[in-house]
mmCIF file of C-alpha atoms in Angstrom:
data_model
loop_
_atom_site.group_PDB
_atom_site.id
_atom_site.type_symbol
_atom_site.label_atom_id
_atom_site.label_comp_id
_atom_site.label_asym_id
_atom_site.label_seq_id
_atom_site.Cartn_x
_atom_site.Cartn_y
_atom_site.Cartn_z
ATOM 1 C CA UNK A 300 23.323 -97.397 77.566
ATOM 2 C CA UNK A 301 25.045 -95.892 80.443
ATOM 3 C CA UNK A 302 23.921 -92.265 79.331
ATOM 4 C CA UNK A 303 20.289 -93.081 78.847
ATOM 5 C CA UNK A 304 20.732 -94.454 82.505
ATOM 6 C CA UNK A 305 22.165 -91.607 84.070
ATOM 7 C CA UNK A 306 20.088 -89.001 82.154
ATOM 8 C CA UNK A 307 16.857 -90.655 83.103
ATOM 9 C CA UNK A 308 18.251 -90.456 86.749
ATOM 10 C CA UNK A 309 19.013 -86.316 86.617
ATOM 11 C CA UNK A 310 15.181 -85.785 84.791
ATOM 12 C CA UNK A 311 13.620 -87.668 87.715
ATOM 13 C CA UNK A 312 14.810 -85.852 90.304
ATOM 14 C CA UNK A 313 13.316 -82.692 89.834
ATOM 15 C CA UNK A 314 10.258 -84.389 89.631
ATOM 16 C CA UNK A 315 10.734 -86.260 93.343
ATOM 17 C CA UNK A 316 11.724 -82.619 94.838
ATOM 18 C CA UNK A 317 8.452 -81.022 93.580
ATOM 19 C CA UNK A 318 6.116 -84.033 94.623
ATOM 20 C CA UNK A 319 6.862 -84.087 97.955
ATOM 21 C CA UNK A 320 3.814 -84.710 100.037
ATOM 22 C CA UNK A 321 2.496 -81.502 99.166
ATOM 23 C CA UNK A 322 -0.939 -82.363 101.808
ATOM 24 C CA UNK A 323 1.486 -82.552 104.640
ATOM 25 C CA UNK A 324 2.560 -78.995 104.490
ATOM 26 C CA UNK A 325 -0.790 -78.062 105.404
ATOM 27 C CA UNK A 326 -0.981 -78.233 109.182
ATOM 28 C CA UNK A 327 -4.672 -79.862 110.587
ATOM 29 C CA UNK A 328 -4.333 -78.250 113.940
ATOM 30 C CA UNK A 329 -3.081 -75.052 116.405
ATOM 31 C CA UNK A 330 -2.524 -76.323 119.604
ATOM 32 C CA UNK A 331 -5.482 -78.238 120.221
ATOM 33 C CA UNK A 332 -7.797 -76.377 118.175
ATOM 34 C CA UNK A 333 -8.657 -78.339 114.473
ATOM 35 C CA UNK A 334 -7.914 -76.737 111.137
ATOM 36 C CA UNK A 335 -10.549 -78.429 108.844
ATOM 37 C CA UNK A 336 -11.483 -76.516 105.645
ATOM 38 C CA UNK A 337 -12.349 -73.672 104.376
ATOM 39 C CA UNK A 338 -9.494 -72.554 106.964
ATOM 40 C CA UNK A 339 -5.971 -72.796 106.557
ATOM 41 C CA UNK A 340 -2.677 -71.633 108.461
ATOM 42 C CA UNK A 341 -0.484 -72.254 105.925
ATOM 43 C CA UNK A 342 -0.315 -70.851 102.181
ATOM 44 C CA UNK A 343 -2.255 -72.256 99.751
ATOM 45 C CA UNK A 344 -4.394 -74.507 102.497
ATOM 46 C CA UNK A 345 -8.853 -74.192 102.947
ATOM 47 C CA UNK A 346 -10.620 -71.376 100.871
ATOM 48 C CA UNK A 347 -8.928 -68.834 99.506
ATOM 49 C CA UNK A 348 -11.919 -66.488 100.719
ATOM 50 C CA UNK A 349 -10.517 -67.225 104.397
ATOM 51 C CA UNK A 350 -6.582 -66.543 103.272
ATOM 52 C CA UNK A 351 -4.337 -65.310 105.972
ATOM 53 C CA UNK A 352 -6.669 -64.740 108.628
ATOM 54 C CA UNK A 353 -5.882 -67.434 110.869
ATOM 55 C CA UNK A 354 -2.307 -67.162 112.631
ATOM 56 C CA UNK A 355 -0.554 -69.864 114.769
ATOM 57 C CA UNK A 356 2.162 -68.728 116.895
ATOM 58 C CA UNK A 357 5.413 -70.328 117.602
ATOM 59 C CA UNK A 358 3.646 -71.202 120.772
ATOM 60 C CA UNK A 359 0.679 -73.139 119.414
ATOM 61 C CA UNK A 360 -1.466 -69.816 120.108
ATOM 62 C CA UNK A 361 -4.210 -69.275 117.371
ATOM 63 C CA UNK A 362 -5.150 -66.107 116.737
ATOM 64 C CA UNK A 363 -8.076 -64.368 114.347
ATOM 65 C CA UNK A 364 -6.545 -61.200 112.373
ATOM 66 C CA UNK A 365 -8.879 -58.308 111.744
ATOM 67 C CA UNK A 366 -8.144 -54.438 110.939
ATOM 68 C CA UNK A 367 -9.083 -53.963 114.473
ATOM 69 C CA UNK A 368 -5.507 -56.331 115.590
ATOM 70 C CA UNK A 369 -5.252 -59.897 116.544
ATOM 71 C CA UNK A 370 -7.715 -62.003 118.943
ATOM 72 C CA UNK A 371 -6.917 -65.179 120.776
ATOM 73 C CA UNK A 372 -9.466 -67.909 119.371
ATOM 74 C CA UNK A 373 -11.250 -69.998 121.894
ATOM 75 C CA UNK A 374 -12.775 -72.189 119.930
ATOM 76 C CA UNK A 375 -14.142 -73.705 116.449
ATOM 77 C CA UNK A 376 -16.951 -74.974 115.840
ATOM 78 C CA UNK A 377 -17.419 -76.431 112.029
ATOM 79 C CA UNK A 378 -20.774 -77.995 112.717
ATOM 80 C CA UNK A 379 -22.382 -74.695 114.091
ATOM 81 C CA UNK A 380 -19.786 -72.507 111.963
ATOM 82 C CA UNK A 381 -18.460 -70.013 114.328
ATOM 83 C CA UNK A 382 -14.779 -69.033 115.681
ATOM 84 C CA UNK A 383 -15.179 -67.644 119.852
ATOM 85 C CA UNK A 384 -12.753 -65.397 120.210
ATOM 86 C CA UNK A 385 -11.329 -62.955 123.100
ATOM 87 C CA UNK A 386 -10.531 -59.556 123.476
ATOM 88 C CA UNK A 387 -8.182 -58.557 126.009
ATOM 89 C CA UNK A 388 -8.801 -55.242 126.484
ATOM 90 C CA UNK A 389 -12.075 -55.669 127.254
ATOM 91 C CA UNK A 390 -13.811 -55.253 130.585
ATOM 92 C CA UNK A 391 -13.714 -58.339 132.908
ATOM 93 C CA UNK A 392 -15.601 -59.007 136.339
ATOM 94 C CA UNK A 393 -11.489 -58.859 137.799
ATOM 95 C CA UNK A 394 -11.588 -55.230 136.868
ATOM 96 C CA UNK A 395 -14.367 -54.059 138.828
ATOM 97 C CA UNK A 396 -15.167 -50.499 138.520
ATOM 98 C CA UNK A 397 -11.579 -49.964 137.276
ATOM 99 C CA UNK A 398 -11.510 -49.614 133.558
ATOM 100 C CA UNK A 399 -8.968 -49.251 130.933
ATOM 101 C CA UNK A 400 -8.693 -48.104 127.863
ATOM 102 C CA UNK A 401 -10.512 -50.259 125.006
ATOM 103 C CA UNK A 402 -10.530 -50.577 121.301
ATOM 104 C CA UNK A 403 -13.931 -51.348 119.236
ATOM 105 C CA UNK A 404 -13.588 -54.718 117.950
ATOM 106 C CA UNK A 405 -14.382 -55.000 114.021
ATOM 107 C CA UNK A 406 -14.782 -57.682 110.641
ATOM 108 C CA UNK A 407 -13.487 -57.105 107.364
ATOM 109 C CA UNK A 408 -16.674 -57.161 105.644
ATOM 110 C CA UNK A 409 -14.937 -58.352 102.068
ATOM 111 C CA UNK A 410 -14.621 -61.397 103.903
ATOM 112 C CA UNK A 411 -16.660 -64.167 104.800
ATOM 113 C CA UNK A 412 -16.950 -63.577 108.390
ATOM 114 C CA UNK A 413 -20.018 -61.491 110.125
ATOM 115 C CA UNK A 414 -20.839 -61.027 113.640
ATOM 116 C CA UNK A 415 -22.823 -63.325 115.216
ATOM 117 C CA UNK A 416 -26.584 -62.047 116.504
ATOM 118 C CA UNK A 417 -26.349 -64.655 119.708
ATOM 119 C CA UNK A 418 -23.561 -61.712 120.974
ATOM 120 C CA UNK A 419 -24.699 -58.959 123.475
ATOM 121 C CA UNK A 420 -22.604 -56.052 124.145
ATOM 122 C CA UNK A 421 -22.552 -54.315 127.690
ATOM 123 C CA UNK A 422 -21.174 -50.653 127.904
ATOM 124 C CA UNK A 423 -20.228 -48.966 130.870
ATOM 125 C CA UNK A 424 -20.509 -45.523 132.974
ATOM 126 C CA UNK A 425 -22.343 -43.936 129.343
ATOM 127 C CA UNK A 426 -22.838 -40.278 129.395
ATOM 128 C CA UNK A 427 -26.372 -39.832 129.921
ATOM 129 C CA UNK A 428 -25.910 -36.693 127.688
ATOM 130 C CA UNK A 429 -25.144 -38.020 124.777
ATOM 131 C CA UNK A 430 -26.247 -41.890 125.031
ATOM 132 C CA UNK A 431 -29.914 -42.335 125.169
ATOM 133 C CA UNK A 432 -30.028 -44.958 128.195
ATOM 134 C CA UNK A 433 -33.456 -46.369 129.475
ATOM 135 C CA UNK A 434 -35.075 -49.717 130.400
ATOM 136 C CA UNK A 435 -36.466 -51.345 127.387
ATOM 137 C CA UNK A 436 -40.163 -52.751 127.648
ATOM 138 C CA UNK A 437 -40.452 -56.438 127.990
ATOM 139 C CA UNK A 438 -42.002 -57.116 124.675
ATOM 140 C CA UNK A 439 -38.272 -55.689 123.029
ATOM 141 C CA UNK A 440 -36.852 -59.221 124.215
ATOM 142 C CA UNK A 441 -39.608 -60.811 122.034
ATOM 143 C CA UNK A 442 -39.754 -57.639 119.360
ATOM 144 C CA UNK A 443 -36.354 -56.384 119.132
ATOM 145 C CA UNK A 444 -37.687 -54.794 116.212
ATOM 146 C CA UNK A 445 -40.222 -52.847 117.243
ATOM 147 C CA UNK A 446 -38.268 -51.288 120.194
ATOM 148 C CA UNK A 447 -35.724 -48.368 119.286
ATOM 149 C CA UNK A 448 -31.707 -48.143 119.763
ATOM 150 C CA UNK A 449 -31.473 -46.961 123.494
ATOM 151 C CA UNK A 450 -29.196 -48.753 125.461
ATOM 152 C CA UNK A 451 -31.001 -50.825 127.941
ATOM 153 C CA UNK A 452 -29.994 -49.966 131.832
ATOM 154 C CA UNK A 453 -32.780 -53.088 133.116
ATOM 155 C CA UNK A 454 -31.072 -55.884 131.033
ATOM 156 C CA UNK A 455 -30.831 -59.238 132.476
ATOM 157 C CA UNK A 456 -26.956 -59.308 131.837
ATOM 158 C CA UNK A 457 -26.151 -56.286 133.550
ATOM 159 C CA UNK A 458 -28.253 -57.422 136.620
ATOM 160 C CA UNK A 459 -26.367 -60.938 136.372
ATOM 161 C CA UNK A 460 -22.914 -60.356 135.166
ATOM 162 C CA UNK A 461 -22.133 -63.371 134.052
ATOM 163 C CA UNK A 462 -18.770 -65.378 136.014
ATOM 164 C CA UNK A 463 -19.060 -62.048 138.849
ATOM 165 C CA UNK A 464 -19.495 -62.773 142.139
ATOM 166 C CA UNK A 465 -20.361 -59.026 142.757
ATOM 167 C CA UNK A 466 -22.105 -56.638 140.796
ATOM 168 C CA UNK A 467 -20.749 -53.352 140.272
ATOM 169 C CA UNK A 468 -20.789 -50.890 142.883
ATOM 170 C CA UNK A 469 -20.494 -47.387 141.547
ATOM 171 C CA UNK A 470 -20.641 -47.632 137.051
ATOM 172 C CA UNK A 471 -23.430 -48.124 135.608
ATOM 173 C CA UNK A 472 -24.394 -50.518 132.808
ATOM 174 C CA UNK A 473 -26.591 -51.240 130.358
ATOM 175 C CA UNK A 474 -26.891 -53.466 126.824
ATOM 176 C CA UNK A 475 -26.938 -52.508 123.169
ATOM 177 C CA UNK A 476 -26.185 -54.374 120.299
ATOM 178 C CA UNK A 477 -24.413 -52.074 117.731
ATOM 179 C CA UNK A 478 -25.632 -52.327 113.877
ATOM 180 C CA UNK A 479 -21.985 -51.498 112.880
ATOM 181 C CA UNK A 480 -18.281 -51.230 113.660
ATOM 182 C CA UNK A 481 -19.068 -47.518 113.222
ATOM 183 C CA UNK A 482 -22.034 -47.069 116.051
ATOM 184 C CA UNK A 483 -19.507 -49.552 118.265
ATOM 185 C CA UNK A 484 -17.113 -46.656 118.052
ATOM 186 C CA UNK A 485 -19.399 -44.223 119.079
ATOM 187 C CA UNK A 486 -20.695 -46.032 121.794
ATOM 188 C CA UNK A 487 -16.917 -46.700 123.120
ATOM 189 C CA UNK A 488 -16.351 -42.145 122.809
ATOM 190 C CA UNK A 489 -19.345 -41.668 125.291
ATOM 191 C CA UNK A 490 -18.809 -44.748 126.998
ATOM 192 C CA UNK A 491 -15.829 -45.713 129.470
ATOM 193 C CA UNK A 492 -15.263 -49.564 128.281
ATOM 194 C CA UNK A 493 -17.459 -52.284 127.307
ATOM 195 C CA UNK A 494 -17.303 -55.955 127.085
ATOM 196 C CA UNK A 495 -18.797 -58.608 125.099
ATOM 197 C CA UNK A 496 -20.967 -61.704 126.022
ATOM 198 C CA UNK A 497 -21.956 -64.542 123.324
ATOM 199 C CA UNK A 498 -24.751 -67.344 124.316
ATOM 200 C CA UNK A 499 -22.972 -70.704 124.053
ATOM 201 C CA UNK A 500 -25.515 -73.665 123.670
ATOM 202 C CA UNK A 501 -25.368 -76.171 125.870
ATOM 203 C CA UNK A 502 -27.434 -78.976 124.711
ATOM 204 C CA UNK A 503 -29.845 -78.912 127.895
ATOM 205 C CA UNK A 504 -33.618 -78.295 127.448
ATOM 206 C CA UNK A 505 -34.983 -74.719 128.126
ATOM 207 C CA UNK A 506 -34.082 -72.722 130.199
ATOM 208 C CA UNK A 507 -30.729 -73.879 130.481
ATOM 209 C CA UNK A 508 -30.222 -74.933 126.629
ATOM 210 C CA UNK A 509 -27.872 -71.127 126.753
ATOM 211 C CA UNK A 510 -25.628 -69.602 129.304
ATOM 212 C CA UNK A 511 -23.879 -66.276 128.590
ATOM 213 C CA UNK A 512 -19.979 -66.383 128.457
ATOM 214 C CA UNK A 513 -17.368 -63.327 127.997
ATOM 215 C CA UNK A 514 -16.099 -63.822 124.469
ATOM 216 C CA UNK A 515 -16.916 -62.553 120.524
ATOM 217 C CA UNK A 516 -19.138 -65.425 118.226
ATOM 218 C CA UNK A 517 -18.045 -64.883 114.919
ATOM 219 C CA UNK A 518 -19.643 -66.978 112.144
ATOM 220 C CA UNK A 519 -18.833 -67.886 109.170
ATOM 221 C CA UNK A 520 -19.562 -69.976 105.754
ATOM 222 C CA UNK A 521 -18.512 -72.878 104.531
ATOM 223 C CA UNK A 522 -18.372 -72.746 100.546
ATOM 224 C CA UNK A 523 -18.974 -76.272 99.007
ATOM 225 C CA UNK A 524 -18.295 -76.901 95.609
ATOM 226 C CA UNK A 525 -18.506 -79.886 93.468
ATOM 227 C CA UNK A 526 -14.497 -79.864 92.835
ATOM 228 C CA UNK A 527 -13.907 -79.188 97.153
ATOM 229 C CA UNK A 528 -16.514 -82.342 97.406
ATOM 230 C CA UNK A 529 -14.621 -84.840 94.828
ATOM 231 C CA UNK A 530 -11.365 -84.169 96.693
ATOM 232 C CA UNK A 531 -12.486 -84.867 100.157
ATOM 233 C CA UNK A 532 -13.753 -87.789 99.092
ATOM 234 C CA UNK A 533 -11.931 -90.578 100.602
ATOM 235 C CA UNK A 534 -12.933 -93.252 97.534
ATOM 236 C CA UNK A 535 -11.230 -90.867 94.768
ATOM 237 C CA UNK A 536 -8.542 -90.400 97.067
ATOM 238 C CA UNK A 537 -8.653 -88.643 100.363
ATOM 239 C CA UNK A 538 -7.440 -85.304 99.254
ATOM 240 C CA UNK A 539 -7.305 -81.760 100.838
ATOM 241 C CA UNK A 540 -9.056 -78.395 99.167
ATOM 242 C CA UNK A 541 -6.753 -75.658 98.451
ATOM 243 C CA UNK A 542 -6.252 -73.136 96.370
ATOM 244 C CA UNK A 543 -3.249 -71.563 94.141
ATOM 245 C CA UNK A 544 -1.547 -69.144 95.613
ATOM 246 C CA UNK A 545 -0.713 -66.825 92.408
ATOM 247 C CA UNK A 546 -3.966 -67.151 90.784
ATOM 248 C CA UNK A 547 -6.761 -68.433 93.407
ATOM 249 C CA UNK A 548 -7.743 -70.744 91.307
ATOM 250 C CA UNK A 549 -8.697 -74.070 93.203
ATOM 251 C CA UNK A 550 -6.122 -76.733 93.968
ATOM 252 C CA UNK A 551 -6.767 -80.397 95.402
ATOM 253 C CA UNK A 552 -3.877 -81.055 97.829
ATOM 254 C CA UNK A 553 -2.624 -84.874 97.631
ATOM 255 C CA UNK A 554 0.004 -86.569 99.113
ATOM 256 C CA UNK A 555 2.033 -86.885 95.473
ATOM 257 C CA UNK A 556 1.460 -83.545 94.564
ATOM 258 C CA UNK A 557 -1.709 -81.050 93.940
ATOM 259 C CA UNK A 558 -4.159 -81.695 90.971
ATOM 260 C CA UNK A 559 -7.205 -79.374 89.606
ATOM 261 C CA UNK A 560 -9.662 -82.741 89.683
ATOM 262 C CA UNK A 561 -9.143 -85.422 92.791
ATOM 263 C CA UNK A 562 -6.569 -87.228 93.614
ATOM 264 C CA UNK A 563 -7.139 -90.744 92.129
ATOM 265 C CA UNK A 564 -7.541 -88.868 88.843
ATOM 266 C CA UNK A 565 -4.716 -90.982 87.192
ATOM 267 C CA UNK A 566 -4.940 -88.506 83.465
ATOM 268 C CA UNK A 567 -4.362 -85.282 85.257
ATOM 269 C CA UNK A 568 -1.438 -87.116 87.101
ATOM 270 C CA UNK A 569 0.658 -88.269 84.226
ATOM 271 C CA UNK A 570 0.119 -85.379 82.395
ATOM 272 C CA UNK A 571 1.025 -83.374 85.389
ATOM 273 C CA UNK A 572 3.927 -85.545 86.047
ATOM 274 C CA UNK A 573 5.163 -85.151 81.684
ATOM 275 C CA UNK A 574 4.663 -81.370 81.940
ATOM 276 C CA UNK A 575 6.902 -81.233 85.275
ATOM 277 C CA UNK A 576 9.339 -83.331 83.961
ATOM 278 C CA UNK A 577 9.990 -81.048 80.725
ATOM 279 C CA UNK A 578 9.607 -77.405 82.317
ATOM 280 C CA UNK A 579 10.346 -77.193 85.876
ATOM 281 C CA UNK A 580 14.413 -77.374 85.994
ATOM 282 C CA UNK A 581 14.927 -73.879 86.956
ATOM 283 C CA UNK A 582 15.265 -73.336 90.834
ATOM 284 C CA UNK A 583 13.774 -76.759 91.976
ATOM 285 C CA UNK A 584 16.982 -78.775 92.624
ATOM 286 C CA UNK A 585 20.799 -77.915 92.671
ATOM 287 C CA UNK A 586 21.214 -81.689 91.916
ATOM 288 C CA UNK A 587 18.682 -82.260 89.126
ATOM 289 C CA UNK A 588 19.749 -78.501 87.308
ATOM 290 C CA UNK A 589 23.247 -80.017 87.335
ATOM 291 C CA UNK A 590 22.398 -82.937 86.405
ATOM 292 C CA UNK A 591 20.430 -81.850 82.965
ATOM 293 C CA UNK A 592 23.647 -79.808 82.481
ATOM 294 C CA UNK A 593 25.731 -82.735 82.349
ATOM 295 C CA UNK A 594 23.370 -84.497 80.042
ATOM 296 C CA UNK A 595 23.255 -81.521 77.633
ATOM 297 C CA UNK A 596 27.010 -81.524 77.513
ATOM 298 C CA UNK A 597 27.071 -84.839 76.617
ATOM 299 C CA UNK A 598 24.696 -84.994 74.029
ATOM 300 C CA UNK A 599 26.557 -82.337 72.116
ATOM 301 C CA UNK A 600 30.034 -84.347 72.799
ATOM 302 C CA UNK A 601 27.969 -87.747 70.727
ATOM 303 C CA UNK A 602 26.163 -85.054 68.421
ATOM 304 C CA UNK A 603 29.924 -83.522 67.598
ATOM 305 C CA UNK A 604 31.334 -86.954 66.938
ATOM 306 C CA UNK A 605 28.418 -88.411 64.586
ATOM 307 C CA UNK A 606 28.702 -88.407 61.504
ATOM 308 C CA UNK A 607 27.708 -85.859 58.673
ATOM 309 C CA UNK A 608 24.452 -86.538 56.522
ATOM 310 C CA UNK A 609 24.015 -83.336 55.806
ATOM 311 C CA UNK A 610 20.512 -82.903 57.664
ATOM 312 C CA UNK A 611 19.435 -86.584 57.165
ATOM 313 C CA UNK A 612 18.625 -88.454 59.785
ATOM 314 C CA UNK A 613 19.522 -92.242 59.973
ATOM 315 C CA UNK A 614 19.814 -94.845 62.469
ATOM 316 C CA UNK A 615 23.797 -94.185 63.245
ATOM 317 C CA UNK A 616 22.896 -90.507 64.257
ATOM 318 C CA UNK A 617 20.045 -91.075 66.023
ATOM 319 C CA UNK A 618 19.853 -89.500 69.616
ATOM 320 C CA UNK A 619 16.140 -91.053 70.805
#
């Protein structure tokens, strides 16, 4: 009796180790900007489409990682899905007609993220040689199709920087709205810096509903499937969406562990909680490892004291 006890005791343990409130490792926030799904700062946490692309610092700072380097993030927005994020190396209204030396901002377009349209993009001191600069027509504003790529030197941004209390003196400006990380690059060899402006919404009625603000919109999707939908939902349990991290495959992340259904799903449970039991010994705990050890030890001290009958099994030799 005292073996079945202890043995019971070493199995379990394992088990407890790997259960561990596996939904709390995923962290909701970054500073005081909200995680929610399909992001994640931690492995294995929101879409796997959106994997690794979020960074929080060991000073709460969020970041946004793309091949161009790594952006402070503003904001989220899940409602209107869209990160606002900086770029330091931009031009700013402090730098007057004193500019440094820039980088062109780009996506990774394998991922889910894409540059917002609300952004405008002004360049500065362009060589008139090799940019074609000119005042666009007022039906481009309207038309933006109809109107070619020139860089517009009349636009009502670079007439009303936005946050300067002076315009510039001696650059000139105008606005263009590159088609690709390539024609930003371009722009950037003939040009001496540029900056970014995005149009935040503000609620109001026209003409105020938008006001422009230095900063990158970058939007994104939200991918909703019926597994992602049964998890978050709070009457089959509450749970978060994740994913595996060896195989991608979808995970629902629950305070006793992760499951492939929802939560509440009491099947998957116990025959998650069997198959853990039997096969996951090996480098989960010191104590539990050790303990199985002792157990198999002991089962061949009884086995080596029982009696003989010669392959048949009876109720003296009888382990289980």
């Amino acid at each position: 009796m005292t073996f079945t006890f202890v043995l019971v005791i070493f199995l379990t343990l394992p088990f407890l180790t790997l259960t561990a409130t596996q939904a709390s490792l995923c962290r909701t926030s970054c500073g005081n900007i909200p995680i929610n799904y399909p992001f994640g700062i931690d492995d294995g946490c929101g879409s796997p489409y959106y994997k690794n692309l979020l960074v929080c610092s060991s000073l709460s700072k969020l970041e946004l990682r793309t091949p161009s380097g790594r952006y402070p993030v503003k904001s989220i927005s899940y409602s209107d899905p869209h990160i606002l994020v900086t770029d330091p190396f931009m031009w700013n209204c402090q730098d007057g007609d004193d500019f440094r030396a820039t980088r062109p901002f780009s996506l990774d377009t394998s991922t889910h993220l894409s540059l917002s349209s609300q952004n405008d993009y002004l360049f500065f001191n362009c060589s008139e040689q090799n940019v074609i600069i000119e005042p666009k027509p007022v039906f481009c504003e309207r038309f933006p199709e109809r109107c070619d790529s020139s860089c517009d030197s009349s636009s009502y941004l670079c007439r009303h920087l936005p946050e300067c209390a002076l315009a510039l003196r001696t650059s000139s400006c105008c606005s263009y709205y590159p088609k690709a990380t390539e024609s930003l690059r371009l722009m950037l060899k003939y040009c001496a810096s540029y900056t970014s402006v995005y149009w935040r919404n503000t609620g109001e009625n026209q003409p105020d509903d938008q006001v422009p603000e230095y900063g990158i919109r970058v939007d994104f999707d939200i991918p909703v499937t019926t597994r992602c939908l049964q998890c978050q939902d709070t009457s089959k349990g509450g749970g978060m969406c994740g994913f595996d991290t060896s195989t991608q495959n979808f995970l629902c992340l629950c305070d006793r562990g992760n499951v492939t259904t929802y939560c509440k799903d009491h099947s998957i449970s116990q025959h998650r909680r069997n198959s853990v039991i039997a096969g996951t010994v090996t480098g989960v705990s010191v104590v539990g490892a050790f303990g199985v050890g002792a157990g198999i030890w002991y089962l061949k001290k009884v086995k080596a004291k029982a009696p003989v009958t010669c392959g048949v099994q009876s109720n003296e030799n009888r382990l289980f």
